[in-house]
Coordinates of C-alpha atoms and ligand atoms in Angstrom, one line a residue:
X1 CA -78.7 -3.1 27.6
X2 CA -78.0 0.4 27.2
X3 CA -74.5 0.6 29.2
X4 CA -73.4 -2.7 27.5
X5 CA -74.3 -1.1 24.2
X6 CA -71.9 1.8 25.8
X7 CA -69.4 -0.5 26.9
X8 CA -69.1 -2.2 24.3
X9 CA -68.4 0.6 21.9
X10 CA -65.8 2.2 24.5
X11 CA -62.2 0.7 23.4
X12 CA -60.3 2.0 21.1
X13 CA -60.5 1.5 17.6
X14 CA -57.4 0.9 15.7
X15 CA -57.5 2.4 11.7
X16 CA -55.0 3.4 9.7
X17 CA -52.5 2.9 12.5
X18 CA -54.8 5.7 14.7
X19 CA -56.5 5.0 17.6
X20 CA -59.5 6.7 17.2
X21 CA -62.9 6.8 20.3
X22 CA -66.7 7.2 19.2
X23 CA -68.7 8.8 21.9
X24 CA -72.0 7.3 21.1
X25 CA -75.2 9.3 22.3
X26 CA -78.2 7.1 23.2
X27 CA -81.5 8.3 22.7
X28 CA -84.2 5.8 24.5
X29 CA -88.5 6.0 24.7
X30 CA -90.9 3.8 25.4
X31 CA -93.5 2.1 24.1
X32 CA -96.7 2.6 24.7
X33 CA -95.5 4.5 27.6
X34 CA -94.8 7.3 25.5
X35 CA -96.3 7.1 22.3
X36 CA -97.7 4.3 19.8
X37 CA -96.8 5.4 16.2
X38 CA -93.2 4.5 14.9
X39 CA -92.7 7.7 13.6
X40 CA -93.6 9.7 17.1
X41 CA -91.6 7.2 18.8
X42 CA -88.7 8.3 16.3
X43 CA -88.8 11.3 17.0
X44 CA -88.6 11.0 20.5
X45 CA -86.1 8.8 20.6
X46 CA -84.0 11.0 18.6
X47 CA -85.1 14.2 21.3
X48 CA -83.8 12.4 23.8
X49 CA -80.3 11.7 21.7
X50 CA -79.6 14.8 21.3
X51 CA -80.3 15.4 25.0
X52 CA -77.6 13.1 25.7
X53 CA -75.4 14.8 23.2
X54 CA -75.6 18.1 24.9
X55 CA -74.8 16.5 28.1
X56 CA -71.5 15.8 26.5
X57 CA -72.0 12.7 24.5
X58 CA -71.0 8.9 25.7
X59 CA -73.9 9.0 27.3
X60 CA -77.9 8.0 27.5
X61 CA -81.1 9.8 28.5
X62 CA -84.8 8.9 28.5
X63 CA -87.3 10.4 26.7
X64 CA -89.4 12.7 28.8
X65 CA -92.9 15.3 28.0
X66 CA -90.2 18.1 29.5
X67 CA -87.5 17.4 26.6
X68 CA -90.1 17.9 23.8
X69 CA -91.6 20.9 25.2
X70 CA -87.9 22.5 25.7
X71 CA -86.3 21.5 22.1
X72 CA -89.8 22.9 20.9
X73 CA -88.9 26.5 22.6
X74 CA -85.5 26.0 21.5
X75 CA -86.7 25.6 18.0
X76 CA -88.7 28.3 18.4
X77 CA -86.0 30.4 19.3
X78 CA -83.7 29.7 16.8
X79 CA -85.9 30.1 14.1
X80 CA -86.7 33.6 15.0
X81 CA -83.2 33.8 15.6
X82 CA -82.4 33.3 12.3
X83 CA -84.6 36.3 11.0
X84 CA -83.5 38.5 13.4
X85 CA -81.1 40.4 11.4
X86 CA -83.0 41.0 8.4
X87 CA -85.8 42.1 10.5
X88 CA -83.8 44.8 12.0
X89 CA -84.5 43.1 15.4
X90 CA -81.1 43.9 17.1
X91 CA -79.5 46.7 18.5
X92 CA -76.8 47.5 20.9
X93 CA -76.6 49.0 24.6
X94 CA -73.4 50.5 26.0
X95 CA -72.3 50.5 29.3
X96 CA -69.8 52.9 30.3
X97 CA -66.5 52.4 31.5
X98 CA -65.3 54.6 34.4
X99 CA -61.6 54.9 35.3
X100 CA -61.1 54.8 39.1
X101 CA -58.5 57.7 39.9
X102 CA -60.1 60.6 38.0
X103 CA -63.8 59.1 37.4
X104 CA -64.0 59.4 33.6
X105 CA -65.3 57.2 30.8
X106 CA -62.7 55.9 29.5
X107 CA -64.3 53.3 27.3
X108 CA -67.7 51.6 26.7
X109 CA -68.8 48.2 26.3
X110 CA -71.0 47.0 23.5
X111 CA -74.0 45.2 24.5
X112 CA -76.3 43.2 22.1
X113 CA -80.1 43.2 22.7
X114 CA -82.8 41.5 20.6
X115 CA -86.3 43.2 20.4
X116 CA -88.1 40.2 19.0
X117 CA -91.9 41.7 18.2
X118 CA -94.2 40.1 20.8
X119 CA -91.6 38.7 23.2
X120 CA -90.2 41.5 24.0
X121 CA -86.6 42.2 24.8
X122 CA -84.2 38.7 24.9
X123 CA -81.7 38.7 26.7
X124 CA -78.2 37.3 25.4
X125 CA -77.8 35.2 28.5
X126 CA -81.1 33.4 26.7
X127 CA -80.0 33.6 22.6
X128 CA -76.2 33.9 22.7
X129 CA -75.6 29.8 23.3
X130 CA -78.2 29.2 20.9
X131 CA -76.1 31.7 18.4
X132 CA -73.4 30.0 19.0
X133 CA -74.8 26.1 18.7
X134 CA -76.5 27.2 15.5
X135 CA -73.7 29.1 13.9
X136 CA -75.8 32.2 13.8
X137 CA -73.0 34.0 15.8
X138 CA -70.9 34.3 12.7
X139 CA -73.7 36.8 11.1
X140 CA -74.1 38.7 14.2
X141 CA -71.3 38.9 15.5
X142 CA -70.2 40.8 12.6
X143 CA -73.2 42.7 12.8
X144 CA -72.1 43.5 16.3
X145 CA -68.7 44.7 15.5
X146 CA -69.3 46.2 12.1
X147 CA -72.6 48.8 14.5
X148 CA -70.2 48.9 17.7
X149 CA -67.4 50.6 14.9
X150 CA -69.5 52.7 13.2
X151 CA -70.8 54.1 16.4
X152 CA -67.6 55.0 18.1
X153 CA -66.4 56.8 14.5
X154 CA -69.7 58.6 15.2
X155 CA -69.0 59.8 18.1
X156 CA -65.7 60.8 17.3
X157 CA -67.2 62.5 14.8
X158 CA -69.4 64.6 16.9
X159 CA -66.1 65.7 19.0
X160 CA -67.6 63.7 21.9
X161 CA -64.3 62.7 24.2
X162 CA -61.9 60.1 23.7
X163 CA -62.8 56.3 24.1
X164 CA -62.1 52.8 23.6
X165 CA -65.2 50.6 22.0
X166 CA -65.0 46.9 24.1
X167 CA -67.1 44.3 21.7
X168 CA -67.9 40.8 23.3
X169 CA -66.7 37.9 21.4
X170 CA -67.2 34.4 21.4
X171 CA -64.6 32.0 21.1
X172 CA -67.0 30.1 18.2
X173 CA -66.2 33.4 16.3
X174 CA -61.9 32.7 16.9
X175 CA -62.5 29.3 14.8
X176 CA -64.0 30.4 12.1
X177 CA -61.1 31.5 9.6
X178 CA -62.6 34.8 8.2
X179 CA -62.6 37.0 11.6
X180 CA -59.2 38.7 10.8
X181 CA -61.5 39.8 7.8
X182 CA -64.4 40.9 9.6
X183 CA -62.5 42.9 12.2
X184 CA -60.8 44.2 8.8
X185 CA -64.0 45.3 7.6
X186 CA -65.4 46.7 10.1
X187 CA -62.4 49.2 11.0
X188 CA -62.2 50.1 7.4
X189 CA -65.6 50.6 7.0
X190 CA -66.0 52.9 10.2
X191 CA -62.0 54.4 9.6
X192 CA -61.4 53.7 13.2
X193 CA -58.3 53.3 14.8
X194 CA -57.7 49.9 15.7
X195 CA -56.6 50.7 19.0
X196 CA -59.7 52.0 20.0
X197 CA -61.2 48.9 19.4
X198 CA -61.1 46.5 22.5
X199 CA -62.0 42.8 22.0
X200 CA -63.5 40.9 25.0
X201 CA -62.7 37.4 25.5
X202 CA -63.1 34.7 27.7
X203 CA -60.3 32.5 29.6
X204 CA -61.4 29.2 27.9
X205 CA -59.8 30.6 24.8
X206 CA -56.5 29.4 26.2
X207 CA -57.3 25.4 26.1
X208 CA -58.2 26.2 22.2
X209 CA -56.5 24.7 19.4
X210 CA -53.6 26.2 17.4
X211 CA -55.6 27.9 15.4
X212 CA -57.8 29.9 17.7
X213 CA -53.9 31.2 19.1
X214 CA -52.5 31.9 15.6
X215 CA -56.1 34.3 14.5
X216 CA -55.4 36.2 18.1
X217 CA -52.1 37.1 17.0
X218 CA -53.0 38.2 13.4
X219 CA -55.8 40.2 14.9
X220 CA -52.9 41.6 17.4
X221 CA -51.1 42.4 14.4
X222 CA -53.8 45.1 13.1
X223 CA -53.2 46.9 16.6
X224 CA -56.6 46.3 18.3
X225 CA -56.7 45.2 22.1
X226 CA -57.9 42.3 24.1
X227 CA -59.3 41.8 27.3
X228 CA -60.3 38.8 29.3
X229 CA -63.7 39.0 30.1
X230 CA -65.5 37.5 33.2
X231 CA -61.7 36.7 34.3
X232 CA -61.4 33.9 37.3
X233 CA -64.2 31.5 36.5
X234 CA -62.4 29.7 34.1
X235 CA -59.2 28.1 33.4
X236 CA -56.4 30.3 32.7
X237 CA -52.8 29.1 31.9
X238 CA -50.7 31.7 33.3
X239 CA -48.1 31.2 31.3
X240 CA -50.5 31.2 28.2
X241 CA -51.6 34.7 30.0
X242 CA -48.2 35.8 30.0
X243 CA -47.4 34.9 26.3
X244 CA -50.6 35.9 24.6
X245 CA -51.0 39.4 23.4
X246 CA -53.4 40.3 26.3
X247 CA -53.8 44.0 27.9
X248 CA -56.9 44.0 30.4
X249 CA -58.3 41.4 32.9
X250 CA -61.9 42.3 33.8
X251 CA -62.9 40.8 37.1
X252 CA -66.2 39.1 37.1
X253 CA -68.5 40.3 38.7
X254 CA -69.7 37.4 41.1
X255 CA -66.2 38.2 43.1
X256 CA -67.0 41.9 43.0
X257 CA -70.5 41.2 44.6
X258 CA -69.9 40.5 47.9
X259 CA -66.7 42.2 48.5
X260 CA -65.7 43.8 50.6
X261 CA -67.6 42.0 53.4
X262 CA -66.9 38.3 51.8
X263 CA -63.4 37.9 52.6
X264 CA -62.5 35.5 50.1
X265 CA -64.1 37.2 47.0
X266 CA -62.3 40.3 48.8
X267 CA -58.7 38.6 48.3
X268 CA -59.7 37.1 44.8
X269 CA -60.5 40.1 43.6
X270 CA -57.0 41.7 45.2
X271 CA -54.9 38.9 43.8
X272 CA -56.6 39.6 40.5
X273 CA -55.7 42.9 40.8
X274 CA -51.8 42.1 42.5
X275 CA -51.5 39.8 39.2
X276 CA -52.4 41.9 36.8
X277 CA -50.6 45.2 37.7
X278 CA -46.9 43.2 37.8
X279 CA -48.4 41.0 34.5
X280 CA -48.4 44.8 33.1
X281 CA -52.0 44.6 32.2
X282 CA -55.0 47.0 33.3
X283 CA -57.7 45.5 35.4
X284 CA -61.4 46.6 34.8
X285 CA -63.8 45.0 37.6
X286 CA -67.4 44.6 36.5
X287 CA -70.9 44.8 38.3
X288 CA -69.5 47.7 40.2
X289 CA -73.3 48.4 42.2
X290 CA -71.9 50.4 46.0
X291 CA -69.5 52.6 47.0
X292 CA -68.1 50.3 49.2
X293 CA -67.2 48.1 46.3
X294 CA -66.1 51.4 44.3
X295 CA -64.1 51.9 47.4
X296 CA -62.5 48.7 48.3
X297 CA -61.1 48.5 43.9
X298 CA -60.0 51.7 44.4
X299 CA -58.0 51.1 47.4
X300 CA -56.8 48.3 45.9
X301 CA -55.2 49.6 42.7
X302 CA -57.7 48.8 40.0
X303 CA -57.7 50.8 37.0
X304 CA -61.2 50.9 35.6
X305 CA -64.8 50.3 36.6
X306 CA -67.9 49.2 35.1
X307 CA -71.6 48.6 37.1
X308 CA -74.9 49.7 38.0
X309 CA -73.6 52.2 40.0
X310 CA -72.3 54.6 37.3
X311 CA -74.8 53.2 34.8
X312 CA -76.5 50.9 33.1
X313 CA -76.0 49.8 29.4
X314 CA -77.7 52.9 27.9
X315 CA -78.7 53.6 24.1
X316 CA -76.5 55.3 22.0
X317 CA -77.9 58.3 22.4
X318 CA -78.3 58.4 26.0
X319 CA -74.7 57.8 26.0
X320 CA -73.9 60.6 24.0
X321 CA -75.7 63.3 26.1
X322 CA -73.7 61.8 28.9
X323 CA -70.4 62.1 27.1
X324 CA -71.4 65.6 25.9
X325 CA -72.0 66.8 29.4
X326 CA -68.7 65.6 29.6
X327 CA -70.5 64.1 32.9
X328 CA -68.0 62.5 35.1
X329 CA -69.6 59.8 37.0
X330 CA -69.4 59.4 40.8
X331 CA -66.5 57.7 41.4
X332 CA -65.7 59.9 44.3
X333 CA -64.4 58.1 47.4
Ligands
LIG1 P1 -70.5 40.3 30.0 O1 -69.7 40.6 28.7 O2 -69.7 39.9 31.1 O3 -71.3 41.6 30.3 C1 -71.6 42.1 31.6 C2 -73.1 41.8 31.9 O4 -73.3 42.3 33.2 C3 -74.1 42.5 31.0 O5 -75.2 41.7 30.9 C4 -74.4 43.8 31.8 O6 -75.6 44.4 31.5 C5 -74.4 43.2 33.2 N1 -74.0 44.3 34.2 C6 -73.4 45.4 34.1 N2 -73.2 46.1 35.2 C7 -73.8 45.3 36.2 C8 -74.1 45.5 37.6 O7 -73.7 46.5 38.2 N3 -74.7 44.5 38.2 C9 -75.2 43.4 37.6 N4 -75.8 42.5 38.3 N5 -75.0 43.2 36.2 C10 -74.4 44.2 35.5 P2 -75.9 41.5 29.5 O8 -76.0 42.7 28.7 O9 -77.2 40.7 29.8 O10 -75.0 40.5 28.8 C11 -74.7 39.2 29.3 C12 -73.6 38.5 28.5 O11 -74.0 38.2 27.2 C13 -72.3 39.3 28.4 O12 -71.6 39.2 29.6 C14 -71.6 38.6 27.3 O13 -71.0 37.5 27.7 C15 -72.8 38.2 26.4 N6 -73.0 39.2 25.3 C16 -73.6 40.4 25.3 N7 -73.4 41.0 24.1 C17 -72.7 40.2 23.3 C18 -72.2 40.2 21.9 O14 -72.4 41.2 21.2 N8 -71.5 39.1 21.5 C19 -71.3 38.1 22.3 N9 -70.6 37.0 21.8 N10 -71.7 38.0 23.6 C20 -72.4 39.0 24.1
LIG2 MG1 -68.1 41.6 28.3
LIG3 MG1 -68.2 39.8 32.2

């Protein structure tokens, strides 16, 4: 019943000279098999909709114990979610940066962590999606950039050595119309130079809409940088590479695992780097954990490093008595 339901709904619908598609989501559960009362079997049904949604719509699922139990975490989650920021329950890690030749930081990346009171630390593998589902990613993101900025101008402050602040951000943050502002705000607010401000994003940002292209530019315009983060697992238009105002490729880190005894993550990660350098663009490869990986990128031409094997993300201030030292990390070959 359910797929003619589907089928039937599937043509095209002619209005206003448009053809215009629904994607109907279908929701299903049983009676008495899982539940008696109209209103639990509601809300069931409607569970198991949204479950279909997620799965990318035009498309049905049953009602099952698990859904309920997961949308009730979720739930969970978002609502502490939402107080999170007011509750002072975030704060940012920083993982250093290494340049290959000469083995100094050259940067740091910003890392958001949530210390929510009895579960501990989250990590934003876990709340990040839900952020951006929800919307909340709007607030922190600009929380992120606004406390990323302000500690950089802090540590220039201090006299601690030069370096560039790289601040994760998702492409749910490129549609909403204010983020020229907020990346405004943030460098005014901390009196940074804009170039020291790196923003990370991701490849799927190049099958975006008009829009998404346009705020990249304008952002371009104030003179901060942008890298694409967790480069080669998505879909990158290499023209679109080419044309968009793009200065480092990071290499993701599940090609710089295995290298260099997996041969093909060995020559991804080389033609990542081959690309890049006559592209004109830096390559930074992250999850750096041996020296034989520390090796293999150097040997190979890439400019920066970032992994386990100089550091983890560290606390501001743990990254300030490193800077202070003026430490230069191992990147000895
Ligand atoms: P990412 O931007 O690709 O960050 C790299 C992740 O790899 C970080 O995980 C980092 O802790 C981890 N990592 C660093 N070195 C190594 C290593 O040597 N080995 C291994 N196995 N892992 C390493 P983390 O901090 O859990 O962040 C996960 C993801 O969450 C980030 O991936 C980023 O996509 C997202 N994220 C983090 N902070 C923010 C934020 O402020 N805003 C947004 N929109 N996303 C964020
Ligand atoms: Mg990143
Ligand atoms: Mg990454």
């Amino acid at each position: 019943v359910v797929q003619k339901i589907l089928g039937r709904l599937s043509p095209a619908i002619t209005i206003g000279g448009r053809e215009l598609f629904v994607t109907p989501s279908i929701g299903i559960t049983l009676c008495p098999f899982d539940d008696r009362t109209g209103d639990e079997l509601l809300r069931n049904a409607d569970t198991a909709m949204f479950h279909a949604k997620a799965q990318g719509g035009n498309t049905f699922r049953f009602y099952t114990a698990e859904l309920n139990a997961r949308a009730e975490r979720r739930l969970t989650l978002e609502t502490s979610l939402r107080h999170a920021i007011e509750r002072n329950q975030f704060l940012l890690h920083y993982q250093p940066q290494v340049e290959v030749v000469t083995g100094e930081i050259v940067g740091a990346e910003a890392l958001i962590r949530w210390q929510n009171g009895d579960k501990g630390i989250i990590s934003p593998m876990q709340f990040i999606p839900v952020a951006e589902e929800t919307g909340l990613i709007i607030p922190i993101g600009e929380w992120v950039l606004q406390t990323a900025c302000a500690q950089l101008a802090a540590w220039q402050a201090a006299g601690l050595p030069k370096l560039r602040m790289c601040v994760n951000l998702s492409v749910r943050q490129f549609r909403n119309l204010n983020l020229v502002a907020i990346v405004g705000r943030a460098l005014a607010a901390s009196a940074l130079d804009p170039a020291d401000l790196e923003l990370e994003i991701t490849e799927s940002i190049m099958v975006e809409e008009q829009i998404v292209i346009d705020t990249l530019r304008e952002l371009d315009a104030l003179g901060v940088h942008f890298s694409i983060d967790d480069f080669g697992t998505g879909y990158s238009s290499l023209s679109y590479l080419k044309r968009l105002p793009i200065d480092t490729l990071k290499i993701d880190q599940s090609f710089v695992a295995d290298i260099p005894n997996n041969a093909d993550d060995a020559a991804i990660a080389q033609a990542i780097i081959a690309m890049a350098q006559s592209l004109g663009m830096r390559v930074v490869a992250e999850g750096v954990e041996s020296l034989e990986q520390n090796r293999f990128l150097h040997s190979h031409g890439c400019d920066a490093m970032q992994g386990y094997y100089f550091s983890k993300p560290l606390p501001a201030e743990d990254l300030a008595i490193v800077l202070k030292m003026n430490k230069v990390l191992p990147a000895k070959h």
